[in-house]
Amino acid sequence: MTDPRDRSDELEGRPVQQYVFDFSQGSKDDKDLLGGKGANLAEMTRLGLPVPPGFTITTAACRHYLDTGAEPESLAQEVGAHLAALQEKTGKRLGDPEDPLLVSVRSGAKHSMPGMMETVLNVGLTDISVIGLAARSGDNRFAWDSYRRLIQMFGKTVLGIDGEIFDERLEARKKARQAEADVELEAGDLRMLVEEFKDIVLVESGRDFPQDPRQQLDLAIRAVFESWNTERARIYRRQERIPDELGTAVNVCAMVFGNLGPDSGTGVAFTRDPATGEQGVYGDYLSNAQGEDVVAGIRNTLPLADLEHLDQASYDELLNIMATLERHYRDLCDIEFTIERGKLWMLQTRVGKRTAAAAFRIAGQLADEGLIDEDEALQRVTGEQLARLMFPQFDPAAPRDLVARGMGASPGAAVGKAAFDSATAVAWSDAGDDVILVRRETNPDDLRGMVASRGVLTSRGGKTSHAAVVARGMGRTCVVGVEALRVDPGERAFTTPDGTRVVEGDVISIDGGTGEVYLGEVPVVPSAVVDALHGDDAAIDQDDEVVTAVLRLMKHADGRRRLGVRANADTPDDARRARQLGAGGIGLCRTEHMFLGPRRKVVERVILARTDEQRTEALDELRPVQRADFTEILEAMDGLPVTIRLLDPPLHEFLPDLTDLSVRVAVAEATGQHDTEAAELLAEVRRLDETNPMLGMRGVRLGLVIPELFALQVRAIAEATADLRQQGRDPRPEIMVPLVAAVQELESVREMALTTIADVARAHRIELSIPIGTMIELPRAAMTAHQIAEVAEFFSFGTNDLTQTTWGFSRDDVEAAFFPAYLEKGIFGVSPFESIDEEGVGRLVSIAAWEGKESRTDLKVGVCGEHGGDPASIHFFEKILLDYVSCSPFRVPVARLEAGRARSDAGQREASG
Ligand code: PEP
Ligand code: MG
C-alpha cells in the first residue's frame, strides 16, 4: 500500500510521430492508437487471414485535429504514401476510368461505440469512374447504385446535408416506378437518382459533389474525425463512461462487394452463441447483399449453416478462420465477412458481447478447453452479470403493456396486486396474495409492508432513497422515482401518463433492473443460480452448464480473494440467508427497526418519561426483547463476527407525526375536550422536530443525550452473549457507534459500554470482552482517524453518510432533484451514492484507513455503506487494502466474486508475485 497522500505519480505523454499504419503494421494490442477495429484488422492481417488491404489513421491524428482544428501537417503526405501502396497492392487506382479502386472510410474508436460515428463507403467513384466500374463488374445497376450511395452518404456525413432530403427523393422515385423496395429500381432509375442527388448537393451545400477522388477521401477522413463529437456520440460516451479525449481512428480499406450476384453475399457470425453460450458457430448470411442490408433487416437472412450448401469452399474456409480466431483471441469472437464472387473476405472481428449466462458458460468452457486458466476465466465474468443471473426475470418471450419507466433500484421481476399502504400489503400477503407496495416514497413505518410485498414501487426518490436501500437489503424488487405516475394514497390509486387509473387490487408487474412498470401480469421465470448459491446440493442441476460454471468460478474467487465479505443484516432470517450465501459475518446490523412497530410506544415512553422510575420501567420492558433480537442473530451467525450498530436515526422517528398530532390536539381543543396527554406529547414532538434530521440529533449524539438507550442496547448485547456462551455457543458480537465526529464522543460511549459489559460479566461470572469500534461516516472522523483509532478497535466506513457529508448532498433528495442533470452534464458518470467517488470520498477513506492503522496496527477496517456491494467500489477497496466489505445478503455472492476478481487480475498478480 502506498501512502495515499503521495500524489507524485503523474503520467507523462509521449509524442507519436507516425499517423498512418498499414494493416500489416499493427496488432490487437494497439487499440489505443489504432482503435478496436483497426487493431483487430491488423491482427487478422498478421495472422494471414484474407483481409482486404488498407491502412489506419491513428487516434492521435484525430486528437490533433480536434484540438487544433487542422490535420497534422504530415498527414496528407502519409495518407498519399499509403494510398500509393494500396494501389500497388490491388493493382487498381483511385478514380481510374477503366477499373477504379474504391475504398471504405470507417470510424473505429478504442471502445466500441456501435452506430455512433460515421462511415463513408464507395469513396473513389466519380462521373467517369462509375462507367469503368460498370464495365468491369459487368453490372450497370451495381455501379450506379454504388455511386448513388456514395453521394448520399457523403452529402449527409461530410457536407452535413439533412439525410431526409435524399430519402424523400429516393422514395419519390420508387413511387414513380411503383417499386416497393430499393432493389426493384433499375440502373436507369439509379442513374437518374445520381443526377438528382448531385443537384441536392449543389443546392444544399453550395458546391459540386467533388470529382477528385483524393479530395473525397480527405474530406471523408475529416468527417469521421468530426463525428467523434456528434451529440449522440457524446451522450453515448457519457453513459458508457468512455473518456472524451480519446478520439477515433479512421480505417481506409479497399472495398469488396457482396452484392455482385448470387455467388456473393455478406454475413455476421459468432464463434459461440452469444445469447446462451452454446458451443458451435452461429450467425446469419444474406446472399447478394451488402453489410448494411443485413443490419437494416430488409430481407430475411439465412442461418449461417445454409452457406454450406450455397458455397461449400467459402463455408469451410470461414469455419477454419473462426476456429483460428477463437484459439488466437482465446475468447468468443464476432466477425463480419463478405463473399465477393466466391472469394471470402474478413471485414471485422472483435471479442464479442454476450449475455450474463453466456459469459459464465463460455468462461467455463474455455477453461475446460485449456485456452485460459481459472484466473483468466474469473476476469471474463463480472459481478453485475452474476447479479443478473440471480434475479427472477420476466419471460423474454411474453407480451407486456409498458406504462411508465423509473429507476431500477433493486433488480428482479415482481408481479402482484397494487397495495397503497403497509397494512393492506400485510393483510393481503397473509391471505396468500402477491402484493406490490405502491407509495410516493417509503419511510421506516413501511417496513412491514415491504417485507410482505413482492416488490416496491415509488413515484419519488432515487437509488439511495429509503425504499431503494431497504429493498436492496432485503433482495426485494424495487423501482423508484417513476415520476410519470401520479400516486394518490388517499384515493388508493395511481394514474399513468396516458390517463389509465390503476386502483388498489389491480395487478401490476415491475422490473427492478430496467425500472419498467407494466399493467397486468407478465410471466416470471425463477433463478436456478440462487438455489445453487444457497448451497442446496439437492437443488443443483449438474447438467445446467450456467449453474456449474457459476459455482466453479465462485470457488476460485473465494480461493483468490483477500477481502472479507460480510453482510448488512438486521434480522435472524437475513443473517441465515447471508450465511448460506457465503457471508463471513455481519458487518452492519442496524438496530432501528427493533424500536419500531409495537415497540415504538415503549420508546416513546422512554423519551417522554418524567421520572427516573418511569424511564427505567419502560427500559426494563425493552431490554428482554432487545436481548432476544440479538440472541437470535448471534445464534444464526455462531462463530462469525456480528457488528451491531447502536441506534442511529433521529429521535423524532420514534415519536408520532407532528402534523397528525397537531390536528388531533386542535380538534380536541375545538370540541372542548382537552387532551392533556396529546398536548404534552405535541410540545415534546415540537421540541424535538428538526429542519434537517439527517444532520441533527442522531447517532452518537442521541446516545449521549439519552445515554440509557445505548446502555440498554449494550446490556442486551452483553447478556445475549453471556447466555449463548453459557450454552456452549460461540457468539462474536462487536459494538459499533454511529456518526462519531470527535474522539471524545467515542471515549464517552466506550466508557459506558465497558462498565456495562463488566457488570454483565460479573453477574454471569464469565470473562467478557466485546470489541468496540466506530463508523467513520463524517469527514471530521476521517480526518482525525489517527486519534479515533486510539479508542476504536475497528473502523467501518459508512460511505452513504460519508458521501452525503463530503459532497454536501442530502441523500434522500438529490437523486431525484438534480442528479439527472448532473449525469447529463457529465459532472459524474455515475451517482457517487452508487459507486464510490474515488477522488473525493475514496481519498478520505484511504487516508483514514492509512492513518488509523498507523496508530493501531491491528485495527480492522471495513466498509458497510451501499458501496460495499458495488463492483467498481470493491476493486477500489481492494486497492487500498481494506479488510472487508459488507453488503446486503443478496449481493454477498457478487461481492465475493468481485473481491476474487480484484485480486486475480493481472496487476494484482504482478504486485503480489
Ligand atoms: C452509511 O452511512 O454508510 C451507513 C451504512 O449507515 P446508514 O446508511 O444506516 O446511515
Ligand atoms: Mg450512516
mmCIF file with all atom_site columns, C-alpha atoms in Angstrom, residues 27-44 56 59 107-113 117 247-251 329 347-351:
data_model
loop_
_atom_site.group_PDB
_atom_site.id
_atom_site.type_symbol
_atom_site.label_atom_id
_atom_site.label_alt_id
_atom_site.label_comp_id
_atom_site.label_asym_id
_atom_site.label_entity_id
_atom_site.label_seq_id
_atom_site.pdbx_PDB_ins_code
_atom_site.Cartn_x
_atom_site.Cartn_y
_atom_site.Cartn_z
_atom_site.occupancy
_atom_site.B_iso_or_equiv
_atom_site.pdbx_formal_charge
_atom_site.auth_seq_id
_atom_site.auth_comp_id
_atom_site.auth_asym_id
_atom_site.auth_atom_id
_atom_site.pdbx_PDB_model_num
ATOM 1  C CA . SER A 1 27  ? -1.605  -5.740  -33.703 1.00 0.00 ? 27  SER A CA 1
ATOM 2  C CA . LYS A 1 28  ? -4.578  -6.295  -31.416 1.00 0.00 ? 28  LYS A CA 1
ATOM 3  C CA . ASP A 1 29  ? -2.672  -4.654  -28.593 1.00 0.00 ? 29  ASP A CA 1
ATOM 4  C CA . ASP A 1 30  ? -2.640  -1.298  -30.373 1.00 0.00 ? 30  ASP A CA 1
ATOM 5  C CA . LYS A 1 31  ? -6.234  -0.339  -29.624 1.00 0.00 ? 31  LYS A CA 1
ATOM 6  C CA . ASP A 1 32  ? -5.233  2.978   -28.036 1.00 0.00 ? 32  ASP A CA 1
ATOM 7  C CA . LEU A 1 33  ? -3.661  4.144   -31.253 1.00 0.00 ? 33  LEU A CA 1
ATOM 8  C CA . LEU A 1 34  ? -5.491  2.185   -33.956 1.00 0.00 ? 34  LEU A CA 1
ATOM 9  C CA . GLY A 1 35  ? -8.893  1.834   -32.311 1.00 0.00 ? 35  GLY A CA 1
ATOM 10 C CA . GLY A 1 36  ? -10.557 -1.537  -31.772 1.00 0.00 ? 36  GLY A CA 1
ATOM 11 C CA . LYS A 1 37  ? -11.470 -2.136  -35.390 1.00 0.00 ? 37  LYS A CA 1
ATOM 12 C CA . GLY A 1 38  ? -8.065  -1.086  -36.757 1.00 0.00 ? 38  GLY A CA 1
ATOM 13 C CA . ALA A 1 39  ? -6.145  -3.123  -34.195 1.00 0.00 ? 39  ALA A CA 1
ATOM 14 C CA . ASN A 1 40  ? -8.162  -6.242  -34.958 1.00 0.00 ? 40  ASN A CA 1
ATOM 15 C CA . LEU A 1 41  ? -7.893  -5.779  -38.720 1.00 0.00 ? 41  LEU A CA 1
ATOM 16 C CA . ALA A 1 42  ? -4.135  -5.533  -38.218 1.00 0.00 ? 42  ALA A CA 1
ATOM 17 C CA . GLU A 1 43  ? -4.171  -8.676  -36.089 1.00 0.00 ? 43  GLU A CA 1
ATOM 18 C CA . MET A 1 44  ? -6.110  -10.630 -38.706 1.00 0.00 ? 44  MET A CA 1
ATOM 19 C CA . THR A 1 56  ? -5.450  3.057   -40.341 1.00 0.00 ? 56  THR A CA 1
ATOM 20 C CA . THR A 1 59  ? -6.451  8.330   -32.852 1.00 0.00 ? 59  THR A CA 1
ATOM 21 C CA . SER A 1 107 ? -14.552 5.165   -37.779 1.00 0.00 ? 107 SER A CA 1
ATOM 22 C CA . GLY A 1 108 ? -13.164 2.877   -35.081 1.00 0.00 ? 108 GLY A CA 1
ATOM 23 C CA . ALA A 1 109 ? -12.520 4.043   -31.528 1.00 0.00 ? 109 ALA A CA 1
ATOM 24 C CA . LYS A 1 110 ? -10.726 2.187   -28.756 1.00 0.00 ? 110 LYS A CA 1
ATOM 25 C CA . HIS A 1 111 ? -14.075 1.245   -27.217 1.00 0.00 ? 111 HIS A CA 1
ATOM 26 C CA . SER A 1 112 ? -16.889 0.020   -29.383 1.00 0.00 ? 112 SER A CA 1
ATOM 27 C CA . MET A 1 113 ? -19.477 2.784   -29.970 1.00 0.00 ? 113 MET A CA 1
ATOM 28 C CA . MET A 1 117 ? -19.930 7.690   -35.535 1.00 0.00 ? 117 MET A CA 1
ATOM 29 C CA . GLY A 1 247 ? -10.669 10.332  -30.319 1.00 0.00 ? 247 GLY A CA 1
ATOM 30 C CA . THR A 1 248 ? -11.343 7.828   -33.073 1.00 0.00 ? 248 THR A CA 1
ATOM 31 C CA . ALA A 1 249 ? -9.091  6.125   -35.573 1.00 0.00 ? 249 ALA A CA 1
ATOM 32 C CA . VAL A 1 250 ? -10.096 6.016   -39.235 1.00 0.00 ? 250 VAL A CA 1
ATOM 33 C CA . ASN A 1 251 ? -9.820  2.833   -41.289 1.00 0.00 ? 251 ASN A CA 1
ATOM 34 C CA . TYR A 1 329 ? -8.113  -14.466 -29.057 1.00 0.00 ? 329 TYR A CA 1
ATOM 35 C CA . LEU A 1 347 ? -14.068 -7.250  -42.705 1.00 0.00 ? 347 LEU A CA 1
ATOM 36 C CA . GLN A 1 348 ? -14.010 -7.156  -38.939 1.00 0.00 ? 348 GLN A CA 1
ATOM 37 C CA . THR A 1 349 ? -13.548 -9.198  -35.804 1.00 0.00 ? 349 THR A CA 1
ATOM 38 C CA . ARG A 1 350 ? -13.671 -8.457  -32.127 1.00 0.00 ? 350 ARG A CA 1
ATOM 39 C CA . VAL A 1 351 ? -14.193 -10.193 -28.841 1.00 0.00 ? 351 VAL A CA 1
#
